[in-house]
PDB file of C-alpha atoms in Angstrom:
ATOM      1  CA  UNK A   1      43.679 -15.114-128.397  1.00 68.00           C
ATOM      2  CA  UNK A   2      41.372 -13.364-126.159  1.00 91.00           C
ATOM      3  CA  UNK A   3      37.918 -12.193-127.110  1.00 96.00           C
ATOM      4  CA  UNK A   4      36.544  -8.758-127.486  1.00 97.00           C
ATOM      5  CA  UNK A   5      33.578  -6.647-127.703  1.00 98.00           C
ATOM      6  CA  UNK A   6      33.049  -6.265-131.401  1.00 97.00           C
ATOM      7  CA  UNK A   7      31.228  -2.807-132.262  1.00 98.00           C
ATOM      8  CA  UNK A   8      27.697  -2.638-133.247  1.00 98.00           C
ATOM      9  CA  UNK A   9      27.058  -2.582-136.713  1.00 97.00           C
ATOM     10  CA  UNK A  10      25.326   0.470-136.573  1.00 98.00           C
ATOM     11  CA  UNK A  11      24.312   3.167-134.263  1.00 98.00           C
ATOM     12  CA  UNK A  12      23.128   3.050-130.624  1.00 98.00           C
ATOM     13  CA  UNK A  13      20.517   5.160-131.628  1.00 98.00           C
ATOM     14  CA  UNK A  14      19.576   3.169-135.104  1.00 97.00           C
ATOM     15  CA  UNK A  15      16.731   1.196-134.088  1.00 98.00           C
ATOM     16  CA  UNK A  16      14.668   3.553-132.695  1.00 98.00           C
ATOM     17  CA  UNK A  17      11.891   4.045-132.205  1.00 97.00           C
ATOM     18  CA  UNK A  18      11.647   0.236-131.301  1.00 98.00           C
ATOM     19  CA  UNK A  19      14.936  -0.779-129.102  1.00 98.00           C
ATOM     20  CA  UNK A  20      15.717   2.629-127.064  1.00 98.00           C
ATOM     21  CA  UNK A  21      19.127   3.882-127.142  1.00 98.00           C
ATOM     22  CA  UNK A  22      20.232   4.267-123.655  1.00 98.00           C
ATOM     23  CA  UNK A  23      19.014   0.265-123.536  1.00 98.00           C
ATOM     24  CA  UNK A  24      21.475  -0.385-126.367  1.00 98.00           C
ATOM     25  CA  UNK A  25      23.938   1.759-125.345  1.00 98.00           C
ATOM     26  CA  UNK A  26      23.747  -0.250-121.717  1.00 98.00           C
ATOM     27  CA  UNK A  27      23.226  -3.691-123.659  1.00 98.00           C
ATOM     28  CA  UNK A  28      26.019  -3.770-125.469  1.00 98.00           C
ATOM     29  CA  UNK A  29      28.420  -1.281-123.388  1.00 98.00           C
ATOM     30  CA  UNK A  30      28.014  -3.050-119.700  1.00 98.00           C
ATOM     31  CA  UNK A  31      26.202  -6.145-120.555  1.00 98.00           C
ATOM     32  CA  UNK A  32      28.122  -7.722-123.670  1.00 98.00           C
ATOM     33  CA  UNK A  33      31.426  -6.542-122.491  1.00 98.00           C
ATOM     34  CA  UNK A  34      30.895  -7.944-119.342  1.00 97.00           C
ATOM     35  CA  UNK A  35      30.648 -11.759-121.010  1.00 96.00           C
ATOM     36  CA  UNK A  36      33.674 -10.599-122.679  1.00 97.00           C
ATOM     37  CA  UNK A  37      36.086 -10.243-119.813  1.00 96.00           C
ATOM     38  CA  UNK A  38      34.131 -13.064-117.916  1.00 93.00           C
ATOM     39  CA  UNK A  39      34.689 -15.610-120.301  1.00 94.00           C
ATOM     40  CA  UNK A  40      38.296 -14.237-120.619  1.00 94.00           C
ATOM     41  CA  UNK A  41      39.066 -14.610-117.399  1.00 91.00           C
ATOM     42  CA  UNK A  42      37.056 -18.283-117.218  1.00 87.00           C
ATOM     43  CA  UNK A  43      39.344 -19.420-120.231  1.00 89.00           C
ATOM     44  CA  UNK A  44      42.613 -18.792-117.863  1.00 87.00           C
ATOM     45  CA  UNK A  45      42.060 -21.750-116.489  1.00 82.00           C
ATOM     46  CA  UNK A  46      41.701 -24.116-119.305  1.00 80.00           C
ATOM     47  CA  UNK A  47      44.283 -22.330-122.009  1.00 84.00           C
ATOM     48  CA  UNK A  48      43.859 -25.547-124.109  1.00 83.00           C
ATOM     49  CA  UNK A  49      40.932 -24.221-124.860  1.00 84.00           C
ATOM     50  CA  UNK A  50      41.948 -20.612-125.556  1.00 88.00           C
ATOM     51  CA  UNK A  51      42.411 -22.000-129.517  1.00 90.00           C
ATOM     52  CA  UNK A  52      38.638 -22.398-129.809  1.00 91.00           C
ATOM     53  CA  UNK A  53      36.581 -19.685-131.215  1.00 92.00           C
ATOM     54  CA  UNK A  54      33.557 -18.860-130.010  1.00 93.00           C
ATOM     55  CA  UNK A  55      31.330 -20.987-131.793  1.00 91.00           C
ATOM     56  CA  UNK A  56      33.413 -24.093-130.946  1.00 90.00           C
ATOM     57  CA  UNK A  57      33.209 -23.145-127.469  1.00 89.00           C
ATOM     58  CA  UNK A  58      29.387 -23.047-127.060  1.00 90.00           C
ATOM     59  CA  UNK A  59      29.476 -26.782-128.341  1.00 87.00           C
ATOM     60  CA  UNK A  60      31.967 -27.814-125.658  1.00 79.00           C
ATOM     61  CA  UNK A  61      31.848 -25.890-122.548  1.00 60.00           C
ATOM     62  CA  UNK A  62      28.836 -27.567-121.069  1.00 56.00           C
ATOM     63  CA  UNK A  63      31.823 -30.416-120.332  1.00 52.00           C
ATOM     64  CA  UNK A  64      34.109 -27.627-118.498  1.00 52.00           C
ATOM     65  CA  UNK A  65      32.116 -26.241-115.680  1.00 51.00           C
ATOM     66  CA  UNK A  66      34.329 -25.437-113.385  1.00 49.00           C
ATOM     67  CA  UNK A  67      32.343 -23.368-111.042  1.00 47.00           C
ATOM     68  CA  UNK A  68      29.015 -23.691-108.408  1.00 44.00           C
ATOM     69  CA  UNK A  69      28.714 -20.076-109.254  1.00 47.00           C
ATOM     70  CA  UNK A  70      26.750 -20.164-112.705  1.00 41.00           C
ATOM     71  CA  UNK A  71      28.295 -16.441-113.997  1.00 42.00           C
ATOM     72  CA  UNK A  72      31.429 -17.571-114.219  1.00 50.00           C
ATOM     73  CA  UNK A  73      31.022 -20.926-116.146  1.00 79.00           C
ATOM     74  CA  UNK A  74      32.391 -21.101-119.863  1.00 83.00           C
ATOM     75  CA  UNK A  75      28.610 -22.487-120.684  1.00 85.00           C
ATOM     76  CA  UNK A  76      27.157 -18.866-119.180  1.00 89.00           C
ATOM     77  CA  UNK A  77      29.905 -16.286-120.260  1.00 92.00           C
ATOM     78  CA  UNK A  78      30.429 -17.856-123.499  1.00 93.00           C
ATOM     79  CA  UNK A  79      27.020 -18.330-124.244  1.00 94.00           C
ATOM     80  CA  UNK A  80      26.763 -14.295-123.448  1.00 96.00           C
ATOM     81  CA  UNK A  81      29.250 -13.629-125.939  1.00 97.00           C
ATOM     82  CA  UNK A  82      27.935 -15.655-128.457  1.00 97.00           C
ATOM     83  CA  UNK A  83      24.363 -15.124-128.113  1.00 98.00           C
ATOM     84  CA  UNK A  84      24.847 -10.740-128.378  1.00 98.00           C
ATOM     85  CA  UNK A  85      27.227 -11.200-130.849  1.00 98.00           C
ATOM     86  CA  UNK A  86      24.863 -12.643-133.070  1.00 98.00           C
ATOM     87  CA  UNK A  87      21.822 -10.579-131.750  1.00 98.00           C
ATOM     88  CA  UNK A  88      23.378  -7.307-132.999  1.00 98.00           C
ATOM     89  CA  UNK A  89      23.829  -8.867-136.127  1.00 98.00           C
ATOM     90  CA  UNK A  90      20.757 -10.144-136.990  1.00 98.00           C
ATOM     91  CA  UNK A  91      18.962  -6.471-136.094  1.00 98.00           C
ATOM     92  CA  UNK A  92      19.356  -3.210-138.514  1.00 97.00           C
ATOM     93  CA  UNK A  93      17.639   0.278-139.040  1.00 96.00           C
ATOM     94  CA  UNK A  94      13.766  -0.315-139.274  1.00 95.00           C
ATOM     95  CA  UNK A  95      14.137   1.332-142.874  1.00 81.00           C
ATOM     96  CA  UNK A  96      16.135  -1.468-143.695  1.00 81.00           C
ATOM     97  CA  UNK A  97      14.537  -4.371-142.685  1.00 79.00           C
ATOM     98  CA  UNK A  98      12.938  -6.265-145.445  1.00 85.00           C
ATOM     99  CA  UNK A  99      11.704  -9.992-145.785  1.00 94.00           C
ATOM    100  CA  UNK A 100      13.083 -13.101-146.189  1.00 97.00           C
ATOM    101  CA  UNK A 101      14.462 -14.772-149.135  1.00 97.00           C
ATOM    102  CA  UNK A 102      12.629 -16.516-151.483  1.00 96.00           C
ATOM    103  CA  UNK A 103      14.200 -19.902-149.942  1.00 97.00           C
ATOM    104  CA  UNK A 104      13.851 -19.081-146.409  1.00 98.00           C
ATOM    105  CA  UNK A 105      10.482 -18.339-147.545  1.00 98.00           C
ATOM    106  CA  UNK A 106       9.832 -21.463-148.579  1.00 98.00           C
ATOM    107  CA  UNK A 107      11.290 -23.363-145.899  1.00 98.00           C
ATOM    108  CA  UNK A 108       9.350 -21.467-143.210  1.00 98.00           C
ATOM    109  CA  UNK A 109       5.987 -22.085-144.977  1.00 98.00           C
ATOM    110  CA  UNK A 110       6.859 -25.567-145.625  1.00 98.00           C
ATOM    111  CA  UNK A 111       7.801 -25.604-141.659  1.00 98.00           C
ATOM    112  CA  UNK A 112       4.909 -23.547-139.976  1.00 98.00           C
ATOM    113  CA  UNK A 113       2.437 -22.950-143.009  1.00 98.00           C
ATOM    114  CA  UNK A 114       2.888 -19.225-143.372  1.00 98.00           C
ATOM    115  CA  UNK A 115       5.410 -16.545-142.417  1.00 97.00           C
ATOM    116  CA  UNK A 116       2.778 -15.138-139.717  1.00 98.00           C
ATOM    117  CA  UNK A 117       2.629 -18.554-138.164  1.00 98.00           C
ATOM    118  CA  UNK A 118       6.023 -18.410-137.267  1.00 98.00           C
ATOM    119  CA  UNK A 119       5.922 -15.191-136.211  1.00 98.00           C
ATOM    120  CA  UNK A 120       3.032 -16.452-133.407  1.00 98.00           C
ATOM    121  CA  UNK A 121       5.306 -19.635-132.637  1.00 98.00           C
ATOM    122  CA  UNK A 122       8.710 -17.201-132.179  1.00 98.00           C
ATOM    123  CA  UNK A 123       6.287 -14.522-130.364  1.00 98.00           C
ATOM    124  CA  UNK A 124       5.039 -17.441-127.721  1.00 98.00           C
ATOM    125  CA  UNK A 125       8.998 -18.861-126.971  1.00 98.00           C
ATOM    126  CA  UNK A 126       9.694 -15.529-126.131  1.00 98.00           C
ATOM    127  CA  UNK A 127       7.010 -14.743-123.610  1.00 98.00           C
ATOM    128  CA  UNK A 128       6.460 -18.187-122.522  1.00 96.00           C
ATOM    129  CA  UNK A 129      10.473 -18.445-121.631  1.00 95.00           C
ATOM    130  CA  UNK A 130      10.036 -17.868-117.701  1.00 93.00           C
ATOM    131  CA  UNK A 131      12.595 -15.596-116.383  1.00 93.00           C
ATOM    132  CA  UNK A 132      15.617 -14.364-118.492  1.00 96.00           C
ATOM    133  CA  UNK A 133      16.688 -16.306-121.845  1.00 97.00           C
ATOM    134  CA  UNK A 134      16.278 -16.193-125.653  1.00 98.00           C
ATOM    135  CA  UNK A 135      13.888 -17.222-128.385  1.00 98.00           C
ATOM    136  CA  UNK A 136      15.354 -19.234-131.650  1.00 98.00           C
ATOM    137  CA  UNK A 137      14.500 -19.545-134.968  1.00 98.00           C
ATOM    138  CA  UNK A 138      16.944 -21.948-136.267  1.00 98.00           C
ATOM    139  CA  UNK A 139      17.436 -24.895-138.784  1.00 98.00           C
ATOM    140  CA  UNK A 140      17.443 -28.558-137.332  1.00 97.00           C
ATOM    141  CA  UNK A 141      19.811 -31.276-138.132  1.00 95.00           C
ATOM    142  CA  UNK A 142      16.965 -32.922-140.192  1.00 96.00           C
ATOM    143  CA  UNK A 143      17.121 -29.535-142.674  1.00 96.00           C
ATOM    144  CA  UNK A 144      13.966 -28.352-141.306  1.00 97.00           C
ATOM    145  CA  UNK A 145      13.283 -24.698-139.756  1.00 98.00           C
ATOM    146  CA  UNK A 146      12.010 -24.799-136.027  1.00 98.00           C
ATOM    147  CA  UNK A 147      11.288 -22.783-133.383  1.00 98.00           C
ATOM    148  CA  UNK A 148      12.683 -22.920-129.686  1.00 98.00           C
ATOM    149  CA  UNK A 149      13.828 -20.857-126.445  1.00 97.00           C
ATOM    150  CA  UNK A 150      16.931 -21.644-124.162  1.00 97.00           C
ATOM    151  CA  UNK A 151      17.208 -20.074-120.582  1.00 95.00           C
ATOM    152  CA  UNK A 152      20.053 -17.842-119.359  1.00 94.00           C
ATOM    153  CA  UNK A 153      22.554 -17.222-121.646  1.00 95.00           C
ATOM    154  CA  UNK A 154      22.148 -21.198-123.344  1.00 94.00           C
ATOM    155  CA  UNK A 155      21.515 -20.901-127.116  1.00 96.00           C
ATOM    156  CA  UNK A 156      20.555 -24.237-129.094  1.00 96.00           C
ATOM    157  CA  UNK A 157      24.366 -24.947-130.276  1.00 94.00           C
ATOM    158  CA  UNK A 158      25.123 -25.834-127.009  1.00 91.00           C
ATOM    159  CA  UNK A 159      25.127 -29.341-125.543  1.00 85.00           C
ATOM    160  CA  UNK A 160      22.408 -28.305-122.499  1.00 83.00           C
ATOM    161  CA  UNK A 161      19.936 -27.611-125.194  1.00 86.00           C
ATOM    162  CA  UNK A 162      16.456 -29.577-125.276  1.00 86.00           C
ATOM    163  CA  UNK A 163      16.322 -28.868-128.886  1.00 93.00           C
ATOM    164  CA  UNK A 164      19.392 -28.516-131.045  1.00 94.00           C
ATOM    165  CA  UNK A 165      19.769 -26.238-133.981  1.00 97.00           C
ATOM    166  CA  UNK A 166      21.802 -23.891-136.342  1.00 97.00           C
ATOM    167  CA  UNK A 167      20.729 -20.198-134.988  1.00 98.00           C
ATOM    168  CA  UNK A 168      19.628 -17.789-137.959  1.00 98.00           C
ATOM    169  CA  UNK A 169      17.452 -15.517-135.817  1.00 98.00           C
ATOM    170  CA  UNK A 170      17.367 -14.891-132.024  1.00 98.00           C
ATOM    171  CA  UNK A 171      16.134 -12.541-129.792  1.00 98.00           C
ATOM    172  CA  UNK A 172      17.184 -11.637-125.976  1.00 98.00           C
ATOM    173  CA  UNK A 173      14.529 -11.530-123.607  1.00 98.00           C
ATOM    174  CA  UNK A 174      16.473 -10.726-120.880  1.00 98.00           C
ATOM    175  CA  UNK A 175      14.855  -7.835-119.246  1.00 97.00           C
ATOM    176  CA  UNK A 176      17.766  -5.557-119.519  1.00 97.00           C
ATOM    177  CA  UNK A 177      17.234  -6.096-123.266  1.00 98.00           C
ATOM    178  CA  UNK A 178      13.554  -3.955-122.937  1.00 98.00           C
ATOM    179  CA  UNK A 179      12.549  -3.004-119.219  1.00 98.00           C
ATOM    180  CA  UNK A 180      13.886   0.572-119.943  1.00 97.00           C
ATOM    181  CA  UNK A 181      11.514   1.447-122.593  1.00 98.00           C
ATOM    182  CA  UNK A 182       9.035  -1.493-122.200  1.00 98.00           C
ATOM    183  CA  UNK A 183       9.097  -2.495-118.659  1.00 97.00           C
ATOM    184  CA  UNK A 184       6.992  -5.682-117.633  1.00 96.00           C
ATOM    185  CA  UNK A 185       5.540  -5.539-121.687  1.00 97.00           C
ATOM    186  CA  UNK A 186       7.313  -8.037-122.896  1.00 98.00           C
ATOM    187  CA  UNK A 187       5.027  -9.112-125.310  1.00 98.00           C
ATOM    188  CA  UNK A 188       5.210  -5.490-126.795  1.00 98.00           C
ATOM    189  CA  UNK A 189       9.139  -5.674-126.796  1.00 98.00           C
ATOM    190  CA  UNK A 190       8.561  -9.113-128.866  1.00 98.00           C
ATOM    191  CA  UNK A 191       6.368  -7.585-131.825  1.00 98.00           C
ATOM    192  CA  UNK A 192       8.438  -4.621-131.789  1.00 98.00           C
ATOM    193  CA  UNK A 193      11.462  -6.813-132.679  1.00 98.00           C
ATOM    194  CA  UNK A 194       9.914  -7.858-135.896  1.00 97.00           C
ATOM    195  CA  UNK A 195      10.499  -4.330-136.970  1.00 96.00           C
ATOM    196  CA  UNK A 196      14.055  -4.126-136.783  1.00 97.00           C
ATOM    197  CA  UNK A 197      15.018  -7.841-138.244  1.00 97.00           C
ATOM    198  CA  UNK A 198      17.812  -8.037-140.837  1.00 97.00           C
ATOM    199  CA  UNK A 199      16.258 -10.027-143.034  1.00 97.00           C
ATOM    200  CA  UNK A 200      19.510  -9.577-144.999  1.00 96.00           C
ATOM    201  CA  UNK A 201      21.777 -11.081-142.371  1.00 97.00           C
ATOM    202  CA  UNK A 202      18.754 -14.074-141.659  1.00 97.00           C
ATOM    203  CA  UNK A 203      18.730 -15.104-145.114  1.00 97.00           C
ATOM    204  CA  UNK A 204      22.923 -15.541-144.939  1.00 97.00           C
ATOM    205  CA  UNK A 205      22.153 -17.254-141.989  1.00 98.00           C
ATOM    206  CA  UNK A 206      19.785 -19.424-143.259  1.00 98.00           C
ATOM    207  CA  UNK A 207      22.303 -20.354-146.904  1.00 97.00           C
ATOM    208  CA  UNK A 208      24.709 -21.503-144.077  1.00 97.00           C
ATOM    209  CA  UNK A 209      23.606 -23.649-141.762  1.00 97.00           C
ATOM    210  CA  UNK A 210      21.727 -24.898-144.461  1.00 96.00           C
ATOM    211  CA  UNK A 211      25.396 -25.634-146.103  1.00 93.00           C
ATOM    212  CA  UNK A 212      26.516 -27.189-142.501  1.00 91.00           C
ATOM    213  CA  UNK A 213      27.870 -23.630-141.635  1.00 94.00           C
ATOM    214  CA  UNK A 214      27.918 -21.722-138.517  1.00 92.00           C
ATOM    215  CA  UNK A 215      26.111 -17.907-138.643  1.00 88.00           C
ATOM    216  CA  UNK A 216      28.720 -15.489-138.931  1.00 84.00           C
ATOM    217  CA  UNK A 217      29.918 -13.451-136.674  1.00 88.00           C
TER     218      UNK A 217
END
């Protein structure tokens, strides 16, 4: 079955006044959709792996490139697809966003020492990540919470990644994701983000990969 753009769970215009809504109109209208058809079009040529959903397909793909030309690899477009699926989903209406769960709580002091010490570990993945790519907080295969960034469209399910890890928070730092509004502030864009963070959806998250479980999407 082919993939395709799933709607934002809100409005273009919901997370203002910290992501702009001609960027997220753009983002997720030209950008997203375009990993959609790409990775369509990639999977033609390996329908035994048109079963896979997309999750499965970030594990594997690093072992199908099929292509000098990085766009069109299953590792690039389906990392795209995966990685702005889950973005969307783990942002929400600044009125909205409220803290993490007692648990995830826990585990992030026991992991950093306090909630603001991960937000300066997250905040210096994102703007140390040269050129485009994301910044993870995720939980390890040891149960622990940790921190890391992946370049491109990589994300740390994938088998390329330095440091694996269930995703249960992520954040683009492309620069279509914030030059509109932000331009070359990227660490602006970065504390903005905390403002907009579905805790709600984090927490979930955070239950199921702690369970062995994927995010969903």
């Amino acid at each position: 079955m082919a993939f395709v753009l799933p709607n934002l769970p809100y409005a273009p215009d919901a997370l203002e006044p910290y992501v702009d809504t001609t960027t997220m109109t753009i983002h997720h209208g030209k950008h997203h959709a375009a990993y959609v058809n790409n990775v369509n079009a990639a999977l033609e040529k390996f329908p035994e792996m048109k079963s896979l959903g997309i999750v499965d397909l970030n594990k594997v793909s690093i072992w199908y490139e099929f292509s000098v030309q990085t766009e069109n690899t299953l590792q690039h477009t389906g990392g795209g697809h995966f990685n702005h699926s889950f973005f969307w989903k783990v942002m929400t209406k600044p009125s909205n966003s409220n803290g993490p769960s007692a648990e995830l709580k826990a585990a992030i002091d026991k992991a950093f020492g306090s909630m603001e010490a991960m937000k300066e570990k997250f905040n210096a993945a994102a703007a140390g990540r040269f050129g485009s790519g994301w910044a993870w907080l995720g939980v390890k295969p040891d149960g622990s919470l940790g921190v890391t960034s992946t370049a491109n469209q990589d994300n740390p399910l994938q088998q390329v990644a330095e440091e694996k890890m269930i995703p249960i928070l992520g954040l683009d730092v492309w620069e279509h994701a914030y030059y509109l509004k932000y331009q070359n502030r990227r660490p602006e864009y970065i504390a903005a983000f905390w403002n907009v963070v579905n805790w709600e959806q984090v927490n979930d998250n955070f239950k199921a990969a702690c369970g062995g479980g994927m995010p969903a999407l």
